[in-house]
mmCIF file of C-alpha atoms in Angstrom:
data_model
loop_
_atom_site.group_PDB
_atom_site.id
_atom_site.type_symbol
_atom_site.label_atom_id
_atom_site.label_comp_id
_atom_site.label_asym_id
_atom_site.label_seq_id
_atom_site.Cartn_x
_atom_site.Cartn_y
_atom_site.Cartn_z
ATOM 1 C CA UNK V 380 -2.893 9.185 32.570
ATOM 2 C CA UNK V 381 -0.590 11.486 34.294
ATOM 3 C CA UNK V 382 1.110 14.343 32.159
ATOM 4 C CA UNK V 383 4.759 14.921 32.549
ATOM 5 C CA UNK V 384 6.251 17.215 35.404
ATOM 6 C CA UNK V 385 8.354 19.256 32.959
ATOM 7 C CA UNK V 386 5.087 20.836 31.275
ATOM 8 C CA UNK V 387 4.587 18.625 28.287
ATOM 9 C CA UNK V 388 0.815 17.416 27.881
ATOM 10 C CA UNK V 389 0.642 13.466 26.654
ATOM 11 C CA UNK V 390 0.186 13.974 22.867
ATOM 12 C CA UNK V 391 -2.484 11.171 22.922
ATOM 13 C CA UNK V 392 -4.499 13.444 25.113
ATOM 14 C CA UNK V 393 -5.613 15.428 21.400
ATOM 15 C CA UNK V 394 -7.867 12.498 20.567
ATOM 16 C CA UNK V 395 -9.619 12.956 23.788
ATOM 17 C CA UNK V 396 -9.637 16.874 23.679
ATOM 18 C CA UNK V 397 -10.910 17.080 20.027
ATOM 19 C CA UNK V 398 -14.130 14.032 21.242
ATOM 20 C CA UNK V 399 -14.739 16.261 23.909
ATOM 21 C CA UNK V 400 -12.692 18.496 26.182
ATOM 22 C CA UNK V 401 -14.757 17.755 29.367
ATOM 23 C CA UNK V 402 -13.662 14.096 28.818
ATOM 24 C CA UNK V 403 -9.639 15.350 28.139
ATOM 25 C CA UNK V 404 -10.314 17.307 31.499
ATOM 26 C CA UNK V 405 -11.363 14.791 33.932
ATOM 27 C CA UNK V 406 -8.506 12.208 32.427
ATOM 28 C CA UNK V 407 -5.779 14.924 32.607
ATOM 29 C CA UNK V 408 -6.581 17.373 34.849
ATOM 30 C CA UNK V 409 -8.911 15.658 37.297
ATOM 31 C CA UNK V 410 -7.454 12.473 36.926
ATOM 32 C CA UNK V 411 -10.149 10.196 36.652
ATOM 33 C CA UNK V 412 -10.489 7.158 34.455
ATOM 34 C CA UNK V 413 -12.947 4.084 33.804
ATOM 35 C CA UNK V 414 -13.145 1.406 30.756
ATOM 36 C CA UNK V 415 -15.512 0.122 28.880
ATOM 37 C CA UNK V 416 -15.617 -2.255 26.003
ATOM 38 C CA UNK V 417 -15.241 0.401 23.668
ATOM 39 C CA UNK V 418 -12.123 1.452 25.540
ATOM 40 C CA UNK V 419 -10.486 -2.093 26.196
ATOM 41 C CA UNK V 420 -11.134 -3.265 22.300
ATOM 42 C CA UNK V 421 -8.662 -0.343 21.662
ATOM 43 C CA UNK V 422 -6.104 -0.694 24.314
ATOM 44 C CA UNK V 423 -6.080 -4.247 23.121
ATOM 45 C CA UNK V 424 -5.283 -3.919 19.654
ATOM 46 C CA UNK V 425 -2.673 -1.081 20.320
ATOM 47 C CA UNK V 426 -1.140 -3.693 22.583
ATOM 48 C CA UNK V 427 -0.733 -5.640 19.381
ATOM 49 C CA UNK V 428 0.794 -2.815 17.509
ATOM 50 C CA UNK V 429 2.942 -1.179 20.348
ATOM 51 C CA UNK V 430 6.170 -3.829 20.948
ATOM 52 C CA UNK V 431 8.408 -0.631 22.143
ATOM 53 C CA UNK V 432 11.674 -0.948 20.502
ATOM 54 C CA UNK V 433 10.596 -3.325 17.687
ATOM 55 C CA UNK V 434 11.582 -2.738 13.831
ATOM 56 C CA UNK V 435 11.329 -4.803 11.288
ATOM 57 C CA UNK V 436 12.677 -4.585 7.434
ATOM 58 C CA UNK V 437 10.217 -5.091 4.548
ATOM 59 C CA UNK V 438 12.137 -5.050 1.553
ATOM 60 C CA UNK V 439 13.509 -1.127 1.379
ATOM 61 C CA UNK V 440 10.892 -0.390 4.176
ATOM 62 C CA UNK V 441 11.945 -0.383 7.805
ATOM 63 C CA UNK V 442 8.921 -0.445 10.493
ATOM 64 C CA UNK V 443 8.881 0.810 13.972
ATOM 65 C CA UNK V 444 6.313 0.379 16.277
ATOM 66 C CA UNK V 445 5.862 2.582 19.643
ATOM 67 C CA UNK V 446 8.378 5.378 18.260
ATOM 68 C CA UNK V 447 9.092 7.589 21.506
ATOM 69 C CA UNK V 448 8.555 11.374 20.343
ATOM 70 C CA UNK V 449 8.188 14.787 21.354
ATOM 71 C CA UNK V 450 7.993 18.374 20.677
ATOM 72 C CA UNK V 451 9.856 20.824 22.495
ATOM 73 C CA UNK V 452 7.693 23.793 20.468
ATOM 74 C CA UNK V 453 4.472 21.966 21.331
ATOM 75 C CA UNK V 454 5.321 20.635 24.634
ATOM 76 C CA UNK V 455 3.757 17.133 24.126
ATOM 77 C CA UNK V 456 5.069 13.521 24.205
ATOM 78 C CA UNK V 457 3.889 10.479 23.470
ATOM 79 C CA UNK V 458 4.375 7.766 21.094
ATOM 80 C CA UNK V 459 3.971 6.353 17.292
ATOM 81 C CA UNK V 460 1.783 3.455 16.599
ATOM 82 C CA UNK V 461 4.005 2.637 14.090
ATOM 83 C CA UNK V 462 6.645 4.740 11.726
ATOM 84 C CA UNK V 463 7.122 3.296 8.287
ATOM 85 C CA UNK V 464 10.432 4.516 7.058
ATOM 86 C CA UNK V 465 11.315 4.172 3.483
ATOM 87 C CA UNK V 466 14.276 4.482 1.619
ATOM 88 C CA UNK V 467 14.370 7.485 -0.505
ATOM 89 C CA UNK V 468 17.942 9.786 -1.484
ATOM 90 C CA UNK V 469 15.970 12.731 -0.378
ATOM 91 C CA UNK V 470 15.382 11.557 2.977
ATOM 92 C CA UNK V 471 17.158 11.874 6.381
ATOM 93 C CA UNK V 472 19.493 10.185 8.450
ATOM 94 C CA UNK V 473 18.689 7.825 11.160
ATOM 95 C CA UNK V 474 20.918 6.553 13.898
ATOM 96 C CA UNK V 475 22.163 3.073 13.428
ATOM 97 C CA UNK V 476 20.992 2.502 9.869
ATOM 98 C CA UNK V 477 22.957 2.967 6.565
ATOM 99 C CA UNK V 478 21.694 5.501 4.161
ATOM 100 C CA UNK V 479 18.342 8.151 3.807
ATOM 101 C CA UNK V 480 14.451 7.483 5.012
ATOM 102 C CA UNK V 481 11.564 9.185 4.438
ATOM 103 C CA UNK V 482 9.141 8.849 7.588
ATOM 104 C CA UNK V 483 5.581 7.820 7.376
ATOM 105 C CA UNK V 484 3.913 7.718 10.750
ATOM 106 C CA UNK V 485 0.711 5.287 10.962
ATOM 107 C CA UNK V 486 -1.932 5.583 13.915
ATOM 108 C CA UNK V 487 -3.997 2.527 14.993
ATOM 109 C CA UNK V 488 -7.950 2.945 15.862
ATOM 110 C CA UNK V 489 -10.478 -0.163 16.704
ATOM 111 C CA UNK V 490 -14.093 1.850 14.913
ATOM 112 C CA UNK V 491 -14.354 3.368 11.630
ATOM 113 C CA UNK V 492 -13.340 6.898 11.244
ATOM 114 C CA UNK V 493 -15.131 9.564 13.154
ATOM 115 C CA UNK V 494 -16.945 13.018 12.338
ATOM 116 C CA UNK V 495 -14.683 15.386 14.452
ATOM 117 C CA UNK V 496 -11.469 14.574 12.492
ATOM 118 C CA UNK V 497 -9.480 14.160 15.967
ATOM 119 C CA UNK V 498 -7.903 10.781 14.515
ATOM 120 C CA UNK V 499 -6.351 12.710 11.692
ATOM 121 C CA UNK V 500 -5.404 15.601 14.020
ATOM 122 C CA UNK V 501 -3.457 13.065 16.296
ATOM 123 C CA UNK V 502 -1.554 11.517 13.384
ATOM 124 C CA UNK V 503 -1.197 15.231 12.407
ATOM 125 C CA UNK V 504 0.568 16.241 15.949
ATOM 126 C CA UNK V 505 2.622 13.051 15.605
ATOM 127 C CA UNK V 506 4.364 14.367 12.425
ATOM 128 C CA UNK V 507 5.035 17.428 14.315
ATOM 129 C CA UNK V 508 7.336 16.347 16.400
ATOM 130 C CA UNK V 509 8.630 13.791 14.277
ATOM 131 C CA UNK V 510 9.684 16.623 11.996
ATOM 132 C CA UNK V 511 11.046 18.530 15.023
ATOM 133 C CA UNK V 512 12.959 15.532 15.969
ATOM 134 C CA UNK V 513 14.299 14.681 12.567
ATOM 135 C CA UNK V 514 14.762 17.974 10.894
ATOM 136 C CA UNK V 515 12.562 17.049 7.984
ATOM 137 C CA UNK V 516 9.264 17.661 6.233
ATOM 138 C CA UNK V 517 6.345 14.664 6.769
ATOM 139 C CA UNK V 518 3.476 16.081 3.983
ATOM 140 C CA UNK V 519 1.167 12.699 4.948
ATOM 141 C CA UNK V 520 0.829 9.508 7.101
ATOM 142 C CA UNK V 521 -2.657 7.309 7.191
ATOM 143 C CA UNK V 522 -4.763 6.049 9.989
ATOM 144 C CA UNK V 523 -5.294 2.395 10.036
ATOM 145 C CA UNK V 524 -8.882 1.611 11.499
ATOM 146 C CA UNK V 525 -9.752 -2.034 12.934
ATOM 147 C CA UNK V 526 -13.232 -2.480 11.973
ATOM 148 C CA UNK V 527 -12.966 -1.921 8.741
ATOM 149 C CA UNK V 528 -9.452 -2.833 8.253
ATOM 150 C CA UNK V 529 -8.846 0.039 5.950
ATOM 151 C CA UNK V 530 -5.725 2.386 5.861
ATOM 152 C CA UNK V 531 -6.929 5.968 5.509
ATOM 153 C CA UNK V 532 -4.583 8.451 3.559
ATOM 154 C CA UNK V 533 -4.187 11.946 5.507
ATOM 155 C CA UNK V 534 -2.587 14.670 4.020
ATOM 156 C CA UNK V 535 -1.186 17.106 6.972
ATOM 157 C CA UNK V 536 -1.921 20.561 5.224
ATOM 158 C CA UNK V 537 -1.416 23.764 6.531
ATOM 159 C CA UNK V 538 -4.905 24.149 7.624
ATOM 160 C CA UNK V 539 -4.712 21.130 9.640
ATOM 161 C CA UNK V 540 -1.319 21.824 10.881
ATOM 162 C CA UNK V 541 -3.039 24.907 12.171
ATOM 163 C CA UNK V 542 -5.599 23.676 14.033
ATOM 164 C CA UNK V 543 -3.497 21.353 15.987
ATOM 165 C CA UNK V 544 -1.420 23.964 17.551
ATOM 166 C CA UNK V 545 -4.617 25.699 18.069
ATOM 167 C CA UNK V 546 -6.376 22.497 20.050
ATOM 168 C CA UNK V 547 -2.608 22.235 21.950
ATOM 169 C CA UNK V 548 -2.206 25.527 23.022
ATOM 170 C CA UNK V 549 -5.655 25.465 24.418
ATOM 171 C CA UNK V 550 -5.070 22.381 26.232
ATOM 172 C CA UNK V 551 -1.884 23.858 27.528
ATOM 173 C CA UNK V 552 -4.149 26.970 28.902
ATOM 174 C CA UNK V 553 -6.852 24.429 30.300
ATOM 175 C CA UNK V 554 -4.151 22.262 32.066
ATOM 176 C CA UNK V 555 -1.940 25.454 33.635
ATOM 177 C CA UNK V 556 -5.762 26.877 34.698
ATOM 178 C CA UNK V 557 -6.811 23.174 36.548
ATOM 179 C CA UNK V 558 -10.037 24.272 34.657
ATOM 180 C CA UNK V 559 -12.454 21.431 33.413
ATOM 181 C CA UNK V 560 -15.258 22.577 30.811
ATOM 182 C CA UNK V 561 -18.739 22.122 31.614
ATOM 183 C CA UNK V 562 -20.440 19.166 29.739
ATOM 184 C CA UNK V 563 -22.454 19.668 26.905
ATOM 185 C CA UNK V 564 -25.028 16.731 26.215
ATOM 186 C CA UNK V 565 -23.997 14.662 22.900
ATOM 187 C CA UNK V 566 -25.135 11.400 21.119
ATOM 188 C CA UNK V 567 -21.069 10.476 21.904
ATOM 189 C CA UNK V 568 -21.874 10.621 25.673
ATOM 190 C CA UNK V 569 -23.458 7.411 25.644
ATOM 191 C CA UNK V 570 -20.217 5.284 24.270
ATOM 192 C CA UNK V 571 -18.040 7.575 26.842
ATOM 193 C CA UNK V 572 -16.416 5.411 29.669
ATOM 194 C CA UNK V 573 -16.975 7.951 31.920
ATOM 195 C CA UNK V 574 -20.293 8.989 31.644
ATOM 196 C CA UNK V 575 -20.986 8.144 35.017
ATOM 197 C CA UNK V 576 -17.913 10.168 36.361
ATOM 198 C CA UNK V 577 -18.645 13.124 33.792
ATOM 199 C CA UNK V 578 -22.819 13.234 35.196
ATOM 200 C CA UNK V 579 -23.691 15.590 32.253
ATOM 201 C CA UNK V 580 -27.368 16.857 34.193
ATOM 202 C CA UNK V 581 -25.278 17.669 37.644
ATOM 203 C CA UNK V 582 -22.158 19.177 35.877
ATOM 204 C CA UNK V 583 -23.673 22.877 36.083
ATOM 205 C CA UNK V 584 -23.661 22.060 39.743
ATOM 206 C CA UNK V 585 -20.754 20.320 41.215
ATOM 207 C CA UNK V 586 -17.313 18.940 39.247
ATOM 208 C CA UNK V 587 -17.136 15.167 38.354
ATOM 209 C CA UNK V 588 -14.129 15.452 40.932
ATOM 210 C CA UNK V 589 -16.802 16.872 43.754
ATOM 211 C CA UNK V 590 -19.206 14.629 42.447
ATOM 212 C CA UNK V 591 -17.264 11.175 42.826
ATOM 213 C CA UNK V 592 -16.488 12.608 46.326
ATOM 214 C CA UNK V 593 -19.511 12.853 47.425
ATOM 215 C CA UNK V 594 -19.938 9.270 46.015
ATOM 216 C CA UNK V 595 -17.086 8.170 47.961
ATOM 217 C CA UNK V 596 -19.032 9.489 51.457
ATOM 218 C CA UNK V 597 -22.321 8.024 50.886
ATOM 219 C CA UNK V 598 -20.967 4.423 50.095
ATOM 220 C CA UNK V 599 -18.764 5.211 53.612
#
């Protein structure tokens, strides 16, 4: 879960930030991680999706899974699900394939779309620097979720373009500071892998770093 030494923050880090920042924290900042079965359902089905360097040609659509990106405005890097690029005269150039694409970037959950729109706002920061990269305007992409098997159409306005450099730069500001937020009791705390690490009732006391330390000792 490490971030980059350059400065960049791991794009995929927004999902966690938007869920809850405490929980982007410990992962980035403090460094601390633990699954669940919430946790490996997901990793396994991106496994499925991400086949880094794969494409495949559908007719006049080319699909590529894990896309490497980043955003030298944002700072962030990460990867594409998958990136449907279709063949349109008003598209742009890519390297090692005739003629003009359009890019449509698709993200891969396991549940069912959530409340806090932070699936949305990934895809969102995804077309960011896909747009940096390719010098070319991305106005949607869809999020394709597992348990219901349905592919949900986003449009990336300006509103939500907005509040994804808003999230970023605070994550940017959290990360320089080493500063994890306090934890604020939630219904989503009891589906978080690291509820045990996070210790909601003690985190006015001691950090979950402090805490696991502690840990560490008595079990010594």
């Amino acid at each position: 879960m490490a971030n980059n030494d350059d400065g960049f923050l791991m794009l995929s880090g927004l999902n966690h930030f938007i869920f809850c920042r405490r929980r982007w924290a410990l992962i980035h900042i403090e460094q601390l991680w633990r699954e669940n079965a919430f946790t490996l359902d997901g990793h396994y089905m991106h496994e499925r999706v991400h086949d880094a360097g794969f494409t495949e040609l559908r007719g006049s659509t080319l699909l590529s899974r894990a896309m490497p990106v980043r955003s030298e405005t944002l700072r962030i890097t990460g990867e594409c699900d998958m990136v449907e690029l279709h063949r349109d005269p008003s598209g742009v150039p890519i390297r090692g394939r005739e003629g003009l694409w359009r890019l449509y970037p698709v993200e891969y959950k396991r549940g069912r779309p959530g409340e806090r729109g932070a699936d949305e706002m990934q895809l969102c920061a995804q077309a960011l620097c896909l747009e940096e990269m390719f010098v070319t305007e991305i106005p949607e992409g869809a999020v394709y979720y597992g348990e219901t098997r349905h592919r949900l159409r986003v449009e990336l306005t300006d509103e939500l373009r907005s509040r994804v450099r808003e999230a970023i730069a605070e994550m940017h500001r959290l990360f320089e500071r080493g500063h994890t937020p306090r934890a604020k009791m939630t219904r989503a705390c009891k589906s978080c892998s690291l509820v045990e690490l996070c210790q909601p009732a003690l985190s006015k006391q001691i950090s979950a770093s402090e805490y696991v330390r502690r840990a560490m000792e008595d079990e010594a």
